[in-house]
Amino acid sequence: MDDNENDRGRCEMNIVKEEKIKVILYALYSLLGAYVLVDYMRISTTCIVVFLVAGILYYFQKIKMKNGRLWTENKIVHGVFACLASLTIVLCKHMVVNFNEFYSDITTNYIVSFSWKDIIALGILIYDCMLISFVCARILMSERINKIMQEQKTGSEQSFKIRKMLILAGVIFLCWMPYFIQNYPGIIYADSTLSLSQAMGKTPYNNHHPIMYTLFIKLCLYIGSFFGGNTIGVAIYSILQMGLMSIIFAYSVCWLRNKNISKTVCGCVLVFYAMPRFWAQHAVSMWKDPIFSVLVFLFSLRLFDIIYSKGKILKKKRFIIQCILCVFGISLFRNNGIYVVAFSLVMLIFASFVRKGRWLVTRRFMVCMFLSLIVAYIIQGPVYSVLGITSDPVESYGVPLQQVARTVVYDGKMSETEKEFLNNLMPLDKYRENYSPGLVDHFKWSGDFNTEFFNNNQKEFIKVWLSLFKRNPKLYFEAWAMNTCGFWGINYWELNGFTRNLIMGIPKGEKLFDTYQIVAHNCTDENGILQSYFSLRTPIPAIALCLWLALWMIVIGYLKNRTRYLILFIPCIGNILTLMLASPITYWPRYALSFICLLPMCMIFPFIINSARCIYSR
């Protein structure tokens, strides 16, 4: 007995020692992992911050140990997400970008050399991101959180009340009114004046800024002419835009309520759309982007409803008409919209196929959608050509132009024939002074750029671009990254405080009156309290954070066996993809405003899909 008791005692002591060793190893790794994470995420590496993050990582490791089986089962999914996130974190850590001065050159926007330390850091970051993704997913999918977010009753589309939606829309509209009063008749930009000039007949129509958007402005000015002139016309534009945005946001709150999301959460979503000042700012801004963005947002909700209702909602003609209007609005109000719609419809087809060869989408719906897309394409192509409405081909080559420019500036490999072609495009000795890594406009609108030569030699440009890519892939990737990083760089925290979204390009009041007969003025005391509170320098959530939140929700959807419901994110992701292929600027929030519209739905997504009976497999 004594020997057995001694053996048992030694075993217990060994277990205690092993536990102590684990605790020490976990603590040491937590400190190392916290320091690397804080450093590469570009957060202050003070002791307080590092120890706080280390404590969180230590706690997360204990949760991981308690859920060892789930960690093993799900580590591949979390690992893929972690690898993508970690690669972008390391890359952006080495990219120095001046987001406040887009015309800055390569001395301000540049890439710091990588080293072997980055490889070690990458490994640590992948594990950190896997750990954070896994534990946060476990917390988010817990029953306790689900009870807070959801109500245990069956919702239905039939319970939707138009009256309630209009009341909520009125609340949002009234919350935005002070900005309309402060910036009457609306915020007009340099881009706005181009559309105004065309709408007033001062310049020929051009599809650089979509014609349908210009015609909408023309309609508002025409109505305004009966009530006092162009100032009233712009005010009508602002009110109609405010009305459209407030109705769609109010609809989204009711949409959540019909998905069994609790009244408290729906109230918070309403506050999100009504109170932050950046919504009101965009609502009274004469830009095509607010209308385009809310239509993309609405289209996302409508596509989700097809999957959510298992195709039953397609029996309603009203629903199909709404989708057709969204397709036309998205396709004709932004030149990249037609690609967003096409991508979304293709992904909907994949999402709608179920077992036993059945489809959730009806043939009638898909015919209507594709016909709408074809009509939109014909309008933008042959119809505009017949009417003599031109566009700027160079607009579609933002990233390729940046890539060939960087190849010249950094002495990439080129043949004599390619040098001759690029010299015809712009004198080779002028590339350096005209190349801004974060903005293609400095290059393509330069007086040194031969626009006529480019327009007449687009096919040859593509050949040269492809040829240079084979020999300069590194420079091409750098040019792409520097020109798009604002939309996917999760560790650019300064973008959450980005305040130049609405103050750039606003023309002087004198110019508006002399050229366009528009009197822009503040209807209250310009030096009062309201002026300081309703400032145009208002932060807006970074697009990259919204994107990565959506990508993480895709992970959650996969783990919950709800992959079909990921259609909710497809239109916004399609918009981001077009920006990554042809963005003219490294960051501009209004280009991807639809993702900020979708932000509450991203955060509530796991609870939205909980209310749906997922009877289908992936």
XYZ file of C-alpha atoms in Angstrom:
618
model
C 0.000 0.000 0.000
C 2.833 2.362 0.891
C 4.448 1.821 -2.503
C 1.135 2.447 -4.288
C 0.518 5.594 -2.286
C 4.045 6.818 -3.066
C 3.554 6.119 -6.789
C 0.222 7.918 -6.709
C 1.824 10.843 -4.914
C 4.647 11.036 -7.449
C 2.125 10.946 -10.313
C 0.158 13.783 -8.757
C 3.351 15.778 -8.284
C 4.329 15.179 -11.901
C 0.884 16.326 -13.055
C 1.196 19.464 -10.943
C 4.669 20.132 -12.405
C 3.374 19.617 -15.947
C 0.515 22.018 -15.286
C 2.940 24.596 -13.906
C 5.191 24.168 -16.951
C 2.163 24.627 -19.251
C 1.153 27.747 -17.374
C 4.671 29.157 -17.712
C 4.883 28.279 -21.426
C 1.448 29.739 -22.087
C 2.387 32.888 -20.217
C 5.682 33.261 -22.104
C 4.029 32.677 -25.465
C 1.220 35.058 -24.574
C 3.772 37.799 -23.937
C 5.635 37.072 -27.169
C 2.453 36.714 -29.189
C 1.025 39.906 -27.681
C 4.129 41.936 -28.474
C 4.225 40.745 -32.109
C 0.484 41.262 -32.535
C 0.535 44.751 -31.048
C 3.622 45.749 -33.026
C 2.412 44.495 -36.410
C -1.096 45.804 -35.858
C 0.561 49.220 -35.440
C -0.714 49.720 -31.905
C 1.321 51.293 -29.106
C 3.793 48.739 -27.691
C 3.711 50.155 -24.181
C 3.913 47.659 -21.307
C 0.293 48.205 -20.291
C -1.026 47.414 -23.777
C 1.259 44.389 -24.255
C 0.379 42.895 -20.862
C -3.320 43.497 -21.428
C -3.229 41.727 -24.808
C -1.055 38.974 -23.306
C -3.691 38.401 -20.613
C -6.376 38.060 -23.258
C -4.269 35.633 -25.311
C -3.548 33.576 -22.186
C -7.255 33.374 -21.375
C -8.015 32.412 -24.981
C -5.446 29.603 -24.847
C -7.178 28.158 -21.783
C -10.490 28.209 -23.650
C -8.811 26.498 -26.594
C -7.538 23.713 -24.321
C -11.035 23.155 -22.920
C -12.372 22.850 -26.477
C -9.559 20.727 -27.867
C -11.796 18.568 -30.072
C -13.497 21.549 -31.702
C -10.119 23.231 -32.211
C -8.863 20.166 -34.062
C -12.007 19.923 -36.194
C -12.115 23.609 -37.151
C -8.449 24.593 -37.271
C -8.249 24.380 -41.083
C -11.089 26.877 -41.557
C -9.725 29.253 -38.931
C -6.219 28.666 -40.301
C -7.124 29.782 -43.825
C -8.714 32.945 -42.466
C -5.731 33.536 -40.157
C -3.209 33.100 -42.986
C -4.965 35.664 -45.180
C -5.303 38.150 -42.337
C -1.698 37.666 -41.170
C -0.248 38.112 -44.649
C -2.044 41.437 -45.066
C -0.986 42.548 -41.576
C 2.695 41.864 -42.306
C 2.468 43.482 -45.723
C 0.752 46.645 -44.473
C 3.235 46.920 -41.603
C 5.890 47.556 -44.250
C 3.848 49.881 -46.467
C 4.126 53.536 -45.492
C 1.139 55.404 -46.918
C 0.161 59.040 -46.527
C -3.646 58.863 -46.635
C -4.019 62.580 -46.008
C -2.128 63.629 -49.123
C -3.001 61.433 -52.077
C -0.759 63.359 -54.485
C 2.367 62.500 -52.481
C 5.205 60.791 -54.346
C 7.447 57.774 -53.737
C 9.426 59.611 -51.029
C 6.271 59.653 -48.877
C 4.556 56.450 -50.017
C 6.986 53.553 -50.055
C 7.597 49.960 -48.941
C 10.113 49.121 -46.210
C 12.303 46.073 -46.893
C 11.276 42.724 -45.402
C 13.572 40.555 -43.262
C 13.743 37.102 -41.665
C 12.030 38.544 -38.580
C 8.876 38.986 -40.639
C 8.784 35.256 -41.369
C 8.877 34.466 -37.651
C 6.320 37.167 -36.965
C 4.071 35.745 -39.685
C 4.032 32.348 -37.969
C 3.200 33.913 -34.602
C 0.492 36.099 -36.131
C -1.143 33.123 -37.854
C -1.459 31.305 -34.521
C -2.675 34.469 -32.772
C -5.312 35.080 -35.436
C -6.405 31.430 -35.367
C -6.766 31.621 -31.604
C -8.722 34.869 -31.671
C -10.945 33.656 -34.517
C -11.678 30.343 -32.778
C -12.461 31.743 -29.331
C -14.530 34.680 -30.611
C -16.505 32.241 -32.765
C -17.193 30.059 -29.709
C -18.367 33.092 -27.736
C -20.513 34.378 -30.586
C -22.140 30.982 -31.151
C -22.951 30.436 -27.471
C -26.561 29.947 -26.367
C -26.353 32.799 -23.875
C -25.548 35.349 -26.573
C -28.171 33.849 -28.856
C -30.921 34.337 -26.247
C -30.014 38.014 -25.919
C -29.974 38.642 -29.664
C -32.978 36.610 -30.744
C -36.593 36.118 -29.822
C -37.898 32.584 -29.818
C -40.793 32.969 -32.202
C -41.368 32.435 -35.885
C -41.058 35.512 -38.079
C -42.486 35.862 -41.547
C -42.365 38.206 -44.469
C -46.127 38.717 -44.127
C -45.628 40.394 -40.741
C -43.875 43.307 -42.418
C -45.714 46.599 -41.830
C -45.249 49.494 -44.271
C -46.588 51.936 -41.680
C -43.888 51.021 -39.144
C -41.194 51.319 -41.783
C -42.332 54.805 -42.779
C -42.365 55.919 -39.140
C -38.789 54.682 -38.680
C -37.782 56.338 -41.950
C -39.262 59.589 -40.650
C -37.210 59.311 -37.467
C -33.981 58.820 -39.458
C -34.896 61.642 -41.860
C -35.516 64.088 -39.003
C -32.206 63.144 -37.358
C -30.448 64.074 -40.608
C -32.307 67.365 -41.135
C -29.805 69.561 -39.194
C -27.141 68.728 -41.772
C -29.486 69.732 -44.570
C -30.185 73.025 -42.805
C -26.492 73.631 -42.118
C -25.436 72.843 -45.695
C -28.457 74.045 -47.673
C -29.258 73.147 -50.440
C -26.739 70.291 -50.212
C -22.999 69.636 -50.298
C -21.723 70.174 -53.839
C -18.327 68.895 -54.983
C -16.081 69.354 -57.971
C -17.400 66.044 -59.338
C -20.930 67.334 -58.806
C -20.262 70.399 -60.964
C -19.352 68.158 -63.922
C -22.793 66.542 -63.753
C -24.433 69.915 -63.121
C -22.773 71.363 -66.235
C -24.110 68.518 -68.355
C -27.562 68.665 -66.776
C -27.737 72.421 -67.502
C -26.536 71.997 -71.095
C -23.260 73.844 -70.552
C -21.140 70.852 -71.615
C -21.876 67.751 -73.756
C -23.021 64.558 -72.066
C -20.224 62.231 -71.010
C -20.493 58.900 -69.195
C -17.417 59.576 -67.058
C -20.009 60.290 -64.381
C -22.969 58.027 -65.248
C -25.548 59.600 -67.537
C -28.482 58.245 -65.505
C -27.152 60.051 -62.455
C -26.788 63.242 -64.506
C -30.353 62.862 -65.821
C -31.599 62.462 -62.251
C -29.941 65.781 -61.394
C -31.468 67.309 -64.534
C -34.922 66.162 -63.406
C -34.429 67.757 -59.982
C -33.277 71.017 -61.567
C -36.275 70.964 -63.907
C -38.691 70.573 -60.999
C -36.817 73.268 -59.100
C -37.217 75.685 -62.024
C -40.937 75.933 -61.194
C -40.210 76.920 -57.583
C -37.301 79.316 -57.715
C -34.361 77.975 -59.710
C -31.324 75.726 -59.392
C -30.908 76.207 -55.636
C -34.348 74.679 -55.083
C -33.476 71.957 -57.611
C -30.411 70.927 -55.624
C -32.495 71.011 -52.434
C -35.009 68.657 -54.087
C -32.108 66.358 -55.018
C -30.915 66.319 -51.392
C -34.406 65.656 -50.008
C -35.027 62.804 -52.462
C -31.652 61.248 -51.660
C -32.281 61.611 -47.921
C -35.703 60.046 -48.388
C -34.391 57.066 -50.361
C -31.583 56.362 -47.905
C -33.791 56.720 -44.810
C -36.462 54.405 -46.275
C -33.919 51.688 -47.140
C -32.303 51.922 -43.705
C -35.726 51.799 -42.030
C -36.577 48.788 -44.182
C -33.410 47.039 -43.008
C -34.441 47.519 -39.355
C -37.867 45.976 -40.085
C -36.073 43.262 -42.071
C -34.065 42.332 -38.987
C -37.172 42.351 -36.825
C -38.810 39.867 -39.200
C -35.769 37.608 -38.756
C -36.581 37.332 -35.013
C -33.869 39.767 -33.923
C -34.840 41.332 -30.591
C -36.407 44.786 -30.320
C -33.415 46.040 -28.322
C -30.950 45.053 -31.037
C -33.183 46.495 -33.776
C -33.354 49.729 -31.769
C -29.550 49.852 -31.649
C -29.401 49.350 -35.422
C -31.873 52.217 -35.870
C -29.626 54.433 -33.745
C -26.638 53.382 -35.862
C -28.334 54.661 -39.014
C -29.884 57.768 -37.466
C -27.261 59.269 -35.154
C -23.716 58.980 -36.608
C -23.026 62.138 -38.534
C -21.429 60.499 -41.547
C -24.812 59.167 -42.701
C -26.347 62.630 -42.704
C -23.281 64.000 -44.476
C -23.579 61.487 -47.293
C -27.352 61.923 -47.464
C -26.986 65.626 -48.373
C -23.922 65.161 -50.616
C -24.315 65.437 -54.399
C -22.448 62.246 -55.202
C -23.555 59.152 -57.089
C -22.111 56.910 -54.390
C -24.772 57.222 -51.628
C -27.619 56.143 -53.937
C -25.499 53.394 -55.492
C -24.408 52.109 -52.085
C -27.860 51.862 -50.515
C -29.141 50.069 -53.635
C -26.303 47.527 -53.345
C -27.226 47.175 -49.670
C -30.912 46.631 -50.489
C -29.989 44.131 -53.221
C -27.978 42.177 -50.637
C -30.998 41.907 -48.336
C -33.270 40.859 -51.190
C -30.919 38.116 -52.392
C -30.643 36.816 -48.843
C -34.438 36.615 -48.631
C -34.496 34.233 -51.593
C -32.363 31.746 -49.679
C -34.029 32.495 -46.334
C -37.524 31.843 -47.718
C -36.312 28.795 -49.658
C -37.432 30.473 -52.855
C -41.035 31.088 -51.783
C -40.652 34.862 -51.952
C -40.116 34.604 -55.715
C -43.837 33.963 -56.103
C -44.423 37.657 -55.384
C -44.312 39.918 -58.428
C -43.539 42.859 -56.145
C -40.313 41.206 -55.063
C -39.160 40.597 -58.640
C -39.948 44.218 -59.574
C -37.874 45.416 -56.596
C -34.928 43.291 -57.728
C -35.211 44.565 -61.320
C -35.174 48.168 -60.084
C -32.101 47.382 -57.960
C -30.342 45.873 -60.985
C -31.007 48.958 -63.111
C -30.101 51.362 -60.295
C -26.834 49.606 -59.456
C -25.850 49.121 -63.115
C -26.641 52.652 -64.287
C -25.618 54.768 -61.280
C -21.978 53.593 -61.192
C -19.918 52.309 -64.099
C -18.701 49.294 -62.108
C -22.262 48.450 -61.027
C -22.985 46.090 -63.909
C -20.058 43.891 -62.832
C -21.287 43.885 -59.232
C -24.724 42.679 -60.351
C -23.307 40.039 -62.731
C -21.032 38.655 -60.002
C -23.921 38.575 -57.520
C -26.257 36.723 -59.882
C -23.637 34.099 -60.715
C -23.017 33.495 -57.006
C -26.789 33.340 -56.383
C -27.039 30.501 -58.900
C -24.400 28.545 -56.995
C -26.066 29.290 -53.665
C -29.543 28.317 -54.848
C -28.816 24.732 -55.911
C -29.996 22.151 -53.380
C -30.119 18.401 -53.132
C -32.059 16.233 -55.573
C -31.338 18.637 -58.417
C -33.692 21.352 -57.179
C -33.155 25.119 -57.401
C -34.361 27.805 -55.028
C -34.506 30.415 -57.800
C -37.180 30.158 -60.445
C -36.545 30.325 -64.164
C -38.740 33.427 -64.405
C -36.630 35.269 -61.841
C -33.313 34.466 -63.498
C -34.650 35.420 -66.946
C -35.841 38.765 -65.534
C -32.483 39.401 -63.865
C -30.360 38.550 -66.889
C -32.623 40.481 -69.252
C -32.352 43.495 -66.952
C -28.573 43.127 -66.965
C -28.455 42.856 -70.757
C -30.709 45.906 -71.175
C -28.470 47.907 -68.824
C -25.423 46.816 -70.839
C -27.084 47.788 -74.139
C -28.010 51.197 -72.740
C -24.448 51.861 -71.580
C -22.935 50.527 -74.813
C -24.749 50.750 -78.168
C -27.421 53.246 -77.065
C -24.908 55.724 -75.646
C -22.744 55.315 -78.766
C -25.670 56.068 -81.084
C -26.515 59.154 -79.049
C -22.895 60.302 -79.239
C -22.351 59.949 -75.492
C -18.708 59.132 -74.916
C -16.748 57.982 -71.887
C -13.126 58.076 -70.785
C -11.509 54.675 -71.544
C -8.595 55.554 -69.269
C -10.962 55.306 -66.277
C -10.972 51.507 -66.582
C -7.171 51.224 -66.446
C -6.374 52.736 -63.059
C -4.343 49.867 -61.586
C -2.609 48.838 -64.887
C -1.470 52.440 -65.410
C -0.045 52.516 -61.894
C 1.772 49.251 -62.531
C 3.489 50.329 -65.752
C 4.320 53.704 -64.185
C 5.977 52.019 -61.189
C 7.902 49.748 -63.553
C 9.370 52.814 -65.265
C 10.024 54.745 -62.041
C 11.830 51.806 -60.385
C 13.799 50.867 -63.522
C 12.033 47.595 -64.214
C 12.939 45.239 -67.027
C 11.742 46.583 -70.397
C 12.570 46.048 -74.036
C 13.389 48.945 -76.349
C 10.036 48.527 -78.101
C 8.198 48.759 -74.770
C 10.208 51.804 -73.778
C 9.262 53.473 -77.035
C 5.569 52.753 -76.480
C 5.642 54.025 -72.885
C 7.587 57.087 -74.004
C 4.798 57.868 -76.476
C 2.325 57.519 -73.619
C 4.371 59.938 -71.502
C 8.013 61.030 -71.785
C 10.017 58.562 -69.714
C 11.734 61.336 -67.767
C 8.301 62.606 -66.636
C 7.085 59.372 -65.042
C 8.743 59.947 -61.680
C 7.269 63.401 -61.093
C 3.792 62.277 -62.199
C 3.632 58.930 -60.378
C 1.744 59.005 -57.056
C 1.551 55.472 -55.556
C -1.842 56.174 -53.995
C -3.623 58.065 -56.774
C -3.713 57.353 -60.500
C -5.353 60.740 -61.272
C -2.000 62.493 -60.873
C -0.674 60.335 -63.716
C -3.600 59.976 -66.128
C -4.760 63.629 -65.923
C -1.251 65.042 -66.181
C -0.504 67.406 -69.042
C 2.374 65.077 -69.930
C 0.015 62.104 -70.455
C -0.939 61.554 -74.095
C -4.646 60.728 -73.733
C -5.258 60.584 -77.490
C -2.407 58.109 -77.992
C -3.756 55.939 -75.172
C -7.330 55.972 -76.510
C -6.127 54.934 -79.956
C -3.788 52.202 -78.691
C -5.660 50.430 -75.899
C -5.029 46.925 -77.283
C -1.331 47.660 -77.666
C -1.253 48.989 -74.097
C -2.720 45.720 -72.828
C -0.047 43.764 -74.720
C 2.728 45.906 -73.245
C 1.152 45.622 -69.790
C 1.066 41.807 -69.990
C 4.601 41.649 -71.342
C 5.964 43.817 -68.524
C 4.057 41.776 -65.941
C 5.979 38.614 -66.863
C 9.312 40.309 -66.095
C 8.274 42.605 -63.243
C 5.732 40.736 -61.080
C 7.132 42.199 -57.855
C 6.776 45.800 -59.041
C 3.284 45.050 -60.339
C 2.221 43.618 -56.985
C 3.708 46.590 -55.122
C 1.883 49.049 -57.386
C -1.410 47.207 -56.856
C -0.927 47.023 -53.089
C -0.003 50.700 -52.744
C -3.006 51.717 -54.850
C -5.651 49.593 -53.055
C -4.369 48.903 -49.516
C -6.828 51.288 -47.873
C -9.687 48.943 -48.741
C -8.117 45.773 -47.243
C -5.330 46.858 -44.861
C -6.788 46.003 -41.468
C -3.974 47.632 -39.462
C -4.322 51.149 -40.891
C -6.081 52.444 -37.781
C -5.867 56.030 -38.961
C -8.559 55.254 -41.528
C -11.112 54.944 -38.721
C -10.396 58.587 -37.969
C -10.305 59.569 -41.636
C -11.944 63.005 -41.791
C -11.132 64.145 -45.336
C -13.965 62.132 -46.832
C -16.226 65.135 -47.367
C -14.089 68.270 -47.322
C -12.017 67.695 -50.462
C -13.168 69.162 -53.746
C -15.898 71.442 -52.419
C -16.090 74.458 -54.788
C -16.335 78.004 -53.498
C -19.769 79.548 -53.055
C -18.940 82.312 -55.522
C -18.225 79.787 -58.278
C -21.506 77.984 -57.609
C -23.475 81.201 -57.949
C -21.642 82.684 -60.939
C -21.573 79.474 -62.980
C -24.566 77.455 -61.796
C -26.828 80.062 -60.131
C -26.817 78.067 -56.911
C -26.777 79.898 -53.578
C -25.194 77.618 -50.974
C -25.488 78.909 -47.422
C -25.972 77.967 -43.793
C -29.559 78.519 -42.680
C -28.464 78.958 -39.034
C -25.775 80.973 -37.261
C -22.530 80.032 -39.032
C -20.438 80.636 -35.928
C -22.817 79.007 -33.467
C -22.786 75.710 -31.594
C -24.561 73.878 -34.421
C -21.768 74.746 -36.854
C -19.127 73.142 -34.649
C -21.205 70.061 -33.854
C -22.362 69.397 -37.423
C -18.857 69.637 -38.844
C -17.904 67.900 -42.085
C -14.758 66.554 -40.411
C -16.372 63.427 -39.023
C -14.693 60.004 -38.696
C -16.204 57.033 -40.489
C -15.551 53.300 -39.893
C -12.715 51.939 -42.022
C -13.808 49.864 -45.016
C -11.078 47.301 -44.313
C -12.519 46.499 -40.880
C -15.966 45.982 -42.437
C -14.434 43.722 -45.095
C -12.548 41.555 -42.616
C -15.572 41.325 -40.339
C -17.557 40.028 -43.328
C -14.810 37.521 -44.170
C -14.845 36.298 -40.577
C -18.630 35.941 -40.752
C -18.093 33.760 -43.819
C -16.015 31.509 -41.556
C -18.850 31.476 -39.009
C -21.389 30.665 -41.716
C -19.275 27.737 -42.893
C -18.866 26.368 -39.370
C -22.608 26.623 -38.752
C -23.324 24.811 -42.036
C -25.068 27.920 -43.375
C -22.922 28.662 -46.424
C -25.896 29.488 -48.652
C -26.754 32.440 -46.468
C -23.389 34.006 -47.243
C -25.102 35.470 -50.306
C -25.790 38.426 -47.998
C -22.178 39.575 -48.406
C -21.746 38.886 -52.129
C -22.843 42.238 -53.673
C -20.630 44.235 -51.284
C -17.701 41.881 -51.828
C -18.274 42.208 -55.583
C -18.007 45.975 -55.228
C -14.736 45.632 -53.292
C -13.360 43.285 -55.973
C -13.997 45.888 -58.677
C -12.122 48.434 -56.562
C -9.195 46.058 -56.131
C -9.019 45.672 -59.906
C -9.536 49.277 -60.976
C -9.548 51.628 -58.004
C -8.316 55.119 -58.907
C -7.231 55.838 -55.334
C -5.723 54.005 -52.382
C -8.666 54.860 -50.134
C -11.919 56.715 -50.449
C -14.744 55.564 -48.119
C -17.602 56.553 -50.406
C -16.498 54.032 -53.041
C -17.340 51.152 -50.677
C -19.991 52.834 -48.533
C -22.269 49.817 -49.082
C -20.072 47.801 -46.712
C -20.671 50.320 -43.926
C -24.407 50.103 -44.669
C -24.093 46.344 -44.199
C -22.070 46.617 -40.981
C -24.952 45.935 -38.523
C -26.022 42.907 -40.570
C -22.445 41.607 -40.491
C -22.353 41.854 -36.710
C -25.763 40.175 -36.304
C -25.323 37.620 -39.103
C -24.891 34.491 -36.888
C -28.196 35.253 -35.183
C -30.017 36.012 -38.418
C -29.164 32.585 -39.806
C -30.070 30.903 -36.524
C -33.713 31.734 -37.195
C -33.652 29.895 -40.515
C -34.115 26.155 -40.708
C -31.092 25.010 -42.635
C -32.382 21.729 -44.095
C -29.857 21.725 -46.907
C -26.230 20.707 -46.924
C -23.373 22.958 -47.965
